[in-house]
Structure formats: structure tokens, C-alpha cells
Amino acid sequence: MLEQIRNPTTPLSAAHARIAMLILSRPEEALRLSIAELARDAKVSEPTVIRFCRQLGFQGYKTFRQAALRDIAGEKGDAAAPKINGSDSVEVAAAKSVDATIRSLERLRRAMPMDAIRNAATAILKARWVHVYGFGASATVAADAQHKLYRLAAMTVAYADAHMQAMAASTLGAEDVVIAISSSGATRELIETVRLARGNGATIVALTRPGSPLAALSSVLLPVTEQENREIFTPMTTRIVQLALIDALVVGVTLLSPATMVSERLARMDAAIRQRRIVSSPVSASPTDEGSA
């Protein structure tokens, strides 16, 4: 939640920015205030506070404040969490790695960009083509997105090669969507390709760091705010968060799709897969087997 306020997916108005600055400057104190007190200190009206909360995906100030206070408690727990170090045993390091992943997913849940997920899912559902671009570790996430989305919506294809991305992007138009995945949001080849696709009118859904060059090019931003430590024994939590966002996006596409369309597509694919499975005959039990205890 605090991360959403620090890095909003859409620009804040001047009045909303004053509320954000007040909360971020002294979060625990500000969030203990009533809506009238917060409005007074931020020099805005109470309806403006409510609109600020709704922009972040909450019905009102009460639900926003509860979520933000939980987020503060979660950040304190993250800061106190033990880090992996070179003197750890394999067992201890493995447990810390899993704990780090759990904390990353909890942070994502607290700051889930609900409106952005809905907007991205709607665009994907209407698209003619969906291209998914990513390099390195992000390429594996792009492949996962292709595997899940092409079963539900438009023709979906993932590209991990810069030249293939550029050629594919040159064919896109206003009816198409690009999902661009990058932990840094600053990879030169990806930025150039996304700029090309955007120039052709494609909708850009970016899974990346807020404030990055890729985020600036996005039509819809799904923020990934994990700060990855590059030490050899640090878990790669960014990839897990990216995968979780893809899963949430796929669920959104599924729920917005006509039920009959989804069931028919999945049934046809299941039938195609079944034809490629080796079916072995059941092994008959021998008399010895039948008589054994």
C-alpha cells in the first residue's frame, strides 16, 4: 500500500499529492487521524480524501487506512526478517529463501494494482494479437504468460530474441497488446521495441519498476517493486512476483471472458492433448496378488 502511494500507477493530482506526501512523511501518525483531521492537515476537502482512496482501489477512507496500517506492520516485519548469509547451513538458507518469497508475495497482495489488472485483462480480451516480450529471467515469465493466455484469449506469442521482437512489433496495430516484462525497466532493446509497438498503436501492458523508462511507455502499469540483491545466495523474488501478477492477470481475463468460450476452448485443447498421451492397459492382478494379504 505505501509502495502504491510512493509509485502510483497513474499521476496524482496536486491535492492527492499533498495527501500522499503527508502520509509518507509520517505514516503511522497520519493514518491514526480521522478523515476530517487528515483533510485538514493536507489542506484538502474530505471528499478529496475519499477520491484519493478510491484511486488506490478502496471504497473509502476506513478500508484504505486499515490496509495501510497492515502494510506498515508488514514492512516492519520485512526489515526485521533474517537475511541469508554465507555462514548459513543449506537447511537454514533454504528456509530463509522460502520465507523471502512469502514476504514478497505478501507485499504484492498488500499493494495489488486491482484497477490496472482489470484494465489489462479487458485490453487482452479485446485484442487481435498479444505479444509478450522479455529477456533473461523475464523471458521465462513471458513464456509462462503465453502458455496460459493463448488458451483463453487472442493469439498469444512470446518472444525472447531482440530481432524477433522488433520484427513482430512492426506488424502490430491498434487492435493488439504487448505485455513487456522487465525487472529494471531499462533494457535498451526492449525499450526500443516497445516504443515501436506503441508508435503503431498497440496497447502496452508493462510489468516493471515504477518510474522506469518502460513504465513511462506503458498504457497499463503492473508495478513490480522488489529490489533484488545480486549476491549469489539471495533468492530471485522478482521473478516470483512477476509470475504471481501474470496469474492474477490470467484470472482476470478468464472471469471477463464469456463462460462458454472459455469452456469450449479448454475442451478442444484437452482433447488434443489426450490424443498425444500413451494409454497403457490396466495390469490384471495375478492369482498370487489376489491371494496375498
PDB file of N, CA and C in Angstrom, residues 96-151:
ATOM      1  N   LYS A  96      15.141 -19.639   4.750  1.00  0.00           N
ATOM      2  CA  LYS A  96      15.128 -18.187   4.575  1.00  0.00           C
ATOM      3  C   LYS A  96      14.709 -17.806   3.154  1.00  0.00           C
ATOM      4  N   SER A  97      15.127 -18.614   2.179  1.00  0.00           N
ATOM      5  CA  SER A  97      14.759 -18.345   0.791  1.00  0.00           C
ATOM      6  C   SER A  97      13.249 -18.420   0.608  1.00  0.00           C
ATOM      7  N   VAL A  98      12.640 -19.461   1.161  1.00  0.00           N
ATOM      8  CA  VAL A  98      11.187 -19.601   1.060  1.00  0.00           C
ATOM      9  C   VAL A  98      10.493 -18.471   1.811  1.00  0.00           C
ATOM     10  N   ASP A  99      11.007 -18.113   2.979  1.00  0.00           N
ATOM     11  CA  ASP A  99      10.421 -17.012   3.750  1.00  0.00           C
ATOM     12  C   ASP A  99      10.473 -15.701   2.965  1.00  0.00           C
ATOM     13  N   ALA A 100      11.586 -15.466   2.263  1.00  0.00           N
ATOM     14  CA  ALA A 100      11.711 -14.242   1.467  1.00  0.00           C
ATOM     15  C   ALA A 100      10.671 -14.208   0.352  1.00  0.00           C
ATOM     16  N   THR A 101      10.409 -15.350  -0.254  1.00  0.00           N
ATOM     17  CA  THR A 101       9.398 -15.426  -1.306  1.00  0.00           C
ATOM     18  C   THR A 101       8.011 -15.142  -0.739  1.00  0.00           C
ATOM     19  N   ILE A 102       7.729 -15.713   0.420  1.00  0.00           N
ATOM     20  CA  ILE A 102       6.427 -15.478   1.056  1.00  0.00           C
ATOM     21  C   ILE A 102       6.239 -13.998   1.362  1.00  0.00           C
ATOM     22  N   ARG A 103       7.273 -13.354   1.890  1.00  0.00           N
ATOM     23  CA  ARG A 103       7.170 -11.924   2.207  1.00  0.00           C
ATOM     24  C   ARG A 103       6.947 -11.100   0.941  1.00  0.00           C
ATOM     25  N   SER A 104       7.604 -11.485  -0.149  1.00  0.00           N
ATOM     26  CA  SER A 104       7.418 -10.759  -1.411  1.00  0.00           C
ATOM     27  C   SER A 104       5.975 -10.845  -1.890  1.00  0.00           C
ATOM     28  N   LEU A 105       5.391 -12.029  -1.790  1.00  0.00           N
ATOM     29  CA  LEU A 105       4.003 -12.200  -2.210  1.00  0.00           C
ATOM     30  C   LEU A 105       3.048 -11.459  -1.283  1.00  0.00           C
ATOM     31  N   GLU A 106       3.372 -11.407  -0.005  1.00  0.00           N
ATOM     32  CA  GLU A 106       2.539 -10.647   0.927  1.00  0.00           C
ATOM     33  C   GLU A 106       2.597  -9.156   0.610  1.00  0.00           C
ATOM     34  N   ARG A 107       3.787  -8.660   0.247  1.00  0.00           N
ATOM     35  CA  ARG A 107       3.903  -7.254  -0.146  1.00  0.00           C
ATOM     36  C   ARG A 107       3.082  -6.983  -1.403  1.00  0.00           C
ATOM     37  N   LEU A 108       3.128  -7.902  -2.355  1.00  0.00           N
ATOM     38  CA  LEU A 108       2.330  -7.745  -3.572  1.00  0.00           C
ATOM     39  C   LEU A 108       0.850  -7.707  -3.236  1.00  0.00           C
ATOM     40  N   ARG A 109       0.415  -8.602  -2.364  1.00  0.00           N
ATOM     41  CA  ARG A 109      -1.008  -8.652  -2.010  1.00  0.00           C
ATOM     42  C   ARG A 109      -1.456  -7.352  -1.348  1.00  0.00           C
ATOM     43  N   ARG A 110      -0.600  -6.773  -0.526  1.00  0.00           N
ATOM     44  CA  ARG A 110      -0.980  -5.527   0.143  1.00  0.00           C
ATOM     45  C   ARG A 110      -1.091  -4.363  -0.838  1.00  0.00           C
ATOM     46  N   ALA A 111      -0.352  -4.440  -1.935  1.00  0.00           N
ATOM     47  CA  ALA A 111      -0.334  -3.332  -2.900  1.00  0.00           C
ATOM     48  C   ALA A 111      -0.862  -3.763  -4.264  1.00  0.00           C
ATOM     49  N   MET A 112      -1.786  -4.704  -4.278  1.00  0.00           N
ATOM     50  CA  MET A 112      -2.275  -5.271  -5.541  1.00  0.00           C
ATOM     51  C   MET A 112      -2.909  -4.180  -6.414  1.00  0.00           C
ATOM     52  N   PRO A 113      -2.442  -3.997  -7.651  1.00  0.00           N
ATOM     53  CA  PRO A 113      -2.982  -2.944  -8.526  1.00  0.00           C
ATOM     54  C   PRO A 113      -4.267  -3.403  -9.213  1.00  0.00           C
ATOM     55  N   MET A 114      -5.368  -3.410  -8.478  1.00  0.00           N
ATOM     56  CA  MET A 114      -6.607  -4.017  -8.967  1.00  0.00           C
ATOM     57  C   MET A 114      -7.128  -3.365 -10.243  1.00  0.00           C
ATOM     58  N   ASP A 115      -7.171  -2.034 -10.276  1.00  0.00           N
ATOM     59  CA  ASP A 115      -7.690  -1.356 -11.467  1.00  0.00           C
ATOM     60  C   ASP A 115      -6.825  -1.656 -12.682  1.00  0.00           C
ATOM     61  N   ALA A 116      -5.512  -1.679 -12.483  1.00  0.00           N
ATOM     62  CA  ALA A 116      -4.598  -1.954 -13.598  1.00  0.00           C
ATOM     63  C   ALA A 116      -4.789  -3.378 -14.116  1.00  0.00           C
ATOM     64  N   ILE A 117      -5.001  -4.324 -13.215  1.00  0.00           N
ATOM     65  CA  ILE A 117      -5.232  -5.709 -13.638  1.00  0.00           C
ATOM     66  C   ILE A 117      -6.510  -5.805 -14.465  1.00  0.00           C
ATOM     67  N   ARG A 118      -7.566  -5.145 -14.015  1.00  0.00           N
ATOM     68  CA  ARG A 118      -8.827  -5.160 -14.776  1.00  0.00           C
ATOM     69  C   ARG A 118      -8.639  -4.512 -16.148  1.00  0.00           C
ATOM     70  N   ASN A 119      -7.959  -3.372 -16.190  1.00  0.00           N
ATOM     71  CA  ASN A 119      -7.761  -2.677 -17.466  1.00  0.00           C
ATOM     72  C   ASN A 119      -6.923  -3.518 -18.430  1.00  0.00           C
ATOM     73  N   ALA A 120      -5.886  -4.161 -17.901  1.00  0.00           N
ATOM     74  CA  ALA A 120      -5.038  -5.009 -18.747  1.00  0.00           C
ATOM     75  C   ALA A 120      -5.822  -6.213 -19.255  1.00  0.00           C
ATOM     76  N   ALA A 121      -6.600  -6.838 -18.373  1.00  0.00           N
ATOM     77  CA  ALA A 121      -7.394  -8.004 -18.771  1.00  0.00           C
ATOM     78  C   ALA A 121      -8.415  -7.634 -19.842  1.00  0.00           C
ATOM     79  N   THR A 122      -9.034  -6.476 -19.698  1.00  0.00           N
ATOM     80  CA  THR A 122     -10.011  -6.022 -20.693  1.00  0.00           C
ATOM     81  C   THR A 122      -9.352  -5.813 -22.051  1.00  0.00           C
ATOM     82  N   ALA A 123      -8.169  -5.190 -22.046  1.00  0.00           N
ATOM     83  CA  ALA A 123      -7.453  -4.954 -23.305  1.00  0.00           C
ATOM     84  C   ALA A 123      -7.054  -6.270 -23.969  1.00  0.00           C
ATOM     85  N   ILE A 124      -6.590  -7.222 -23.175  1.00  0.00           N
ATOM     86  CA  ILE A 124      -6.178  -8.526 -23.711  1.00  0.00           C
ATOM     87  C   ILE A 124      -7.368  -9.256 -24.322  1.00  0.00           C
ATOM     88  N   LEU A 125      -8.505  -9.171 -23.647  1.00  0.00           N
ATOM     89  CA  LEU A 125      -9.693  -9.882 -24.125  1.00  0.00           C
ATOM     90  C   LEU A 125     -10.170  -9.345 -25.474  1.00  0.00           C
ATOM     91  N   LYS A 126      -9.934  -8.063 -25.720  1.00  0.00           N
ATOM     92  CA  LYS A 126     -10.378  -7.441 -26.972  1.00  0.00           C
ATOM     93  C   LYS A 126      -9.330  -7.532 -28.082  1.00  0.00           C
ATOM     94  N   ALA A 127      -8.132  -8.003 -27.737  1.00  0.00           N
ATOM     95  CA  ALA A 127      -7.008  -7.924 -28.670  1.00  0.00           C
ATOM     96  C   ALA A 127      -7.105  -8.937 -29.802  1.00  0.00           C
ATOM     97  N   ARG A 128      -6.503  -8.564 -30.922  1.00  0.00           N
ATOM     98  CA  ARG A 128      -6.329  -9.488 -32.046  1.00  0.00           C
ATOM     99  C   ARG A 128      -5.097 -10.362 -31.788  1.00  0.00           C
ATOM    100  N   TRP A 129      -3.979  -9.717 -31.471  1.00  0.00           N
ATOM    101  CA  TRP A 129      -2.740 -10.402 -31.112  1.00  0.00           C
ATOM    102  C   TRP A 129      -2.267  -9.908 -29.755  1.00  0.00           C
ATOM    103  N   VAL A 130      -1.680 -10.820 -28.968  1.00  0.00           N
ATOM    104  CA  VAL A 130      -0.991 -10.456 -27.726  1.00  0.00           C
ATOM    105  C   VAL A 130       0.449 -10.939 -27.852  1.00  0.00           C
ATOM    106  N   HIS A 131       1.390 -10.005 -27.836  1.00  0.00           N
ATOM    107  CA  HIS A 131       2.809 -10.346 -27.846  1.00  0.00           C
ATOM    108  C   HIS A 131       3.370 -10.149 -26.445  1.00  0.00           C
ATOM    109  N   VAL A 132       4.205 -11.076 -26.002  1.00  0.00           N
ATOM    110  CA  VAL A 132       4.825 -10.986 -24.677  1.00  0.00           C
ATOM    111  C   VAL A 132       6.333 -10.942 -24.874  1.00  0.00           C
ATOM    112  N   TYR A 133       6.972  -9.874 -24.387  1.00  0.00           N
ATOM    113  CA  TYR A 133       8.402  -9.675 -24.584  1.00  0.00           C
ATOM    114  C   TYR A 133       9.138  -9.694 -23.243  1.00  0.00           C
ATOM    115  N   GLY A 134      10.274 -10.366 -23.213  1.00  0.00           N
ATOM    116  CA  GLY A 134      11.119 -10.372 -22.017  1.00  0.00           C
ATOM    117  C   GLY A 134      12.466 -10.980 -22.334  1.00  0.00           C
ATOM    118  N   PHE A 135      13.491 -10.554 -21.603  1.00  0.00           N
ATOM    119  CA  PHE A 135      14.841 -11.098 -21.757  1.00  0.00           C
ATOM    120  C   PHE A 135      15.279 -11.771 -20.464  1.00  0.00           C
ATOM    121  N   GLY A 136      16.218 -12.711 -20.586  1.00  0.00           N
ATOM    122  CA  GLY A 136      16.797 -13.335 -19.398  1.00  0.00           C
ATOM    123  C   GLY A 136      15.756 -14.021 -18.539  1.00  0.00           C
ATOM    124  N   ALA A 137      15.805 -13.743 -17.223  1.00  0.00           N
ATOM    125  CA  ALA A 137      14.837 -14.355 -16.308  1.00  0.00           C
ATOM    126  C   ALA A 137      13.411 -13.947 -16.659  1.00  0.00           C
ATOM    127  N   SER A 138      13.237 -12.739 -17.175  1.00  0.00           N
ATOM    128  CA  SER A 138      11.895 -12.286 -17.557  1.00  0.00           C
ATOM    129  C   SER A 138      11.357 -13.055 -18.754  1.00  0.00           C
ATOM    130  N   ALA A 139      12.252 -13.656 -19.554  1.00  0.00           N
ATOM    131  CA  ALA A 139      11.798 -14.453 -20.697  1.00  0.00           C
ATOM    132  C   ALA A 139      11.044 -15.692 -20.240  1.00  0.00           C
ATOM    133  N   THR A 140      11.442 -16.266 -19.101  1.00  0.00           N
ATOM    134  CA  THR A 140      10.719 -17.438 -18.596  1.00  0.00           C
ATOM    135  C   THR A 140       9.315 -17.046 -18.146  1.00  0.00           C
ATOM    136  N   VAL A 141       9.176 -15.834 -17.618  1.00  0.00           N
ATOM    137  CA  VAL A 141       7.854 -15.339 -17.228  1.00  0.00           C
ATOM    138  C   VAL A 141       7.014 -15.080 -18.479  1.00  0.00           C
ATOM    139  N   ALA A 142       7.638 -14.550 -19.521  1.00  0.00           N
ATOM    140  CA  ALA A 142       6.930 -14.320 -20.782  1.00  0.00           C
ATOM    141  C   ALA A 142       6.408 -15.632 -21.361  1.00  0.00           C
ATOM    142  N   ALA A 143       7.230 -16.682 -21.287  1.00  0.00           N
ATOM    143  CA  ALA A 143       6.796 -17.995 -21.782  1.00  0.00           C
ATOM    144  C   ALA A 143       5.621 -18.518 -20.972  1.00  0.00           C
ATOM    145  N   ASP A 144       5.638 -18.290 -19.669  1.00  0.00           N
ATOM    146  CA  ASP A 144       4.526 -18.714 -18.813  1.00  0.00           C
ATOM    147  C   ASP A 144       3.251 -17.963 -19.187  1.00  0.00           C
ATOM    148  N   ALA A 145       3.386 -16.659 -19.463  1.00  0.00           N
ATOM    149  CA  ALA A 145       2.222 -15.863 -19.862  1.00  0.00           C
ATOM    150  C   ALA A 145       1.632 -16.382 -21.166  1.00  0.00           C
ATOM    151  N   GLN A 146       2.491 -16.712 -22.125  1.00  0.00           N
ATOM    152  CA  GLN A 146       1.999 -17.269 -23.386  1.00  0.00           C
ATOM    153  C   GLN A 146       1.251 -18.572 -23.145  1.00  0.00           C
ATOM    154  N   HIS A 147       1.841 -19.445 -22.341  1.00  0.00           N
ATOM    155  CA  HIS A 147       1.252 -20.764 -22.099  1.00  0.00           C
ATOM    156  C   HIS A 147      -0.152 -20.651 -21.514  1.00  0.00           C
ATOM    157  N   LYS A 148      -0.369 -19.642 -20.671  1.00  0.00           N
ATOM    158  CA  LYS A 148      -1.671 -19.508 -20.015  1.00  0.00           C
ATOM    159  C   LYS A 148      -2.668 -18.703 -20.839  1.00  0.00           C
ATOM    160  N   LEU A 149      -2.195 -17.624 -21.478  1.00  0.00           N
ATOM    161  CA  LEU A 149      -3.127 -16.721 -22.140  1.00  0.00           C
ATOM    162  C   LEU A 149      -3.644 -17.246 -23.470  1.00  0.00           C
ATOM    163  N   TYR A 150      -2.818 -17.982 -24.219  1.00  0.00           N
ATOM    164  CA  TYR A 150      -3.306 -18.398 -25.536  1.00  0.00           C
ATOM    165  C   TYR A 150      -4.441 -19.406 -25.430  1.00  0.00           C
ATOM    166  N   ARG A 151      -4.630 -19.976 -24.246  1.00  0.00           N
ATOM    167  CA  ARG A 151      -5.759 -20.885 -24.051  1.00  0.00           C
ATOM    168  C   ARG A 151      -7.063 -20.134 -23.843  1.00  0.00           C
TER     169      ARG A 151
END
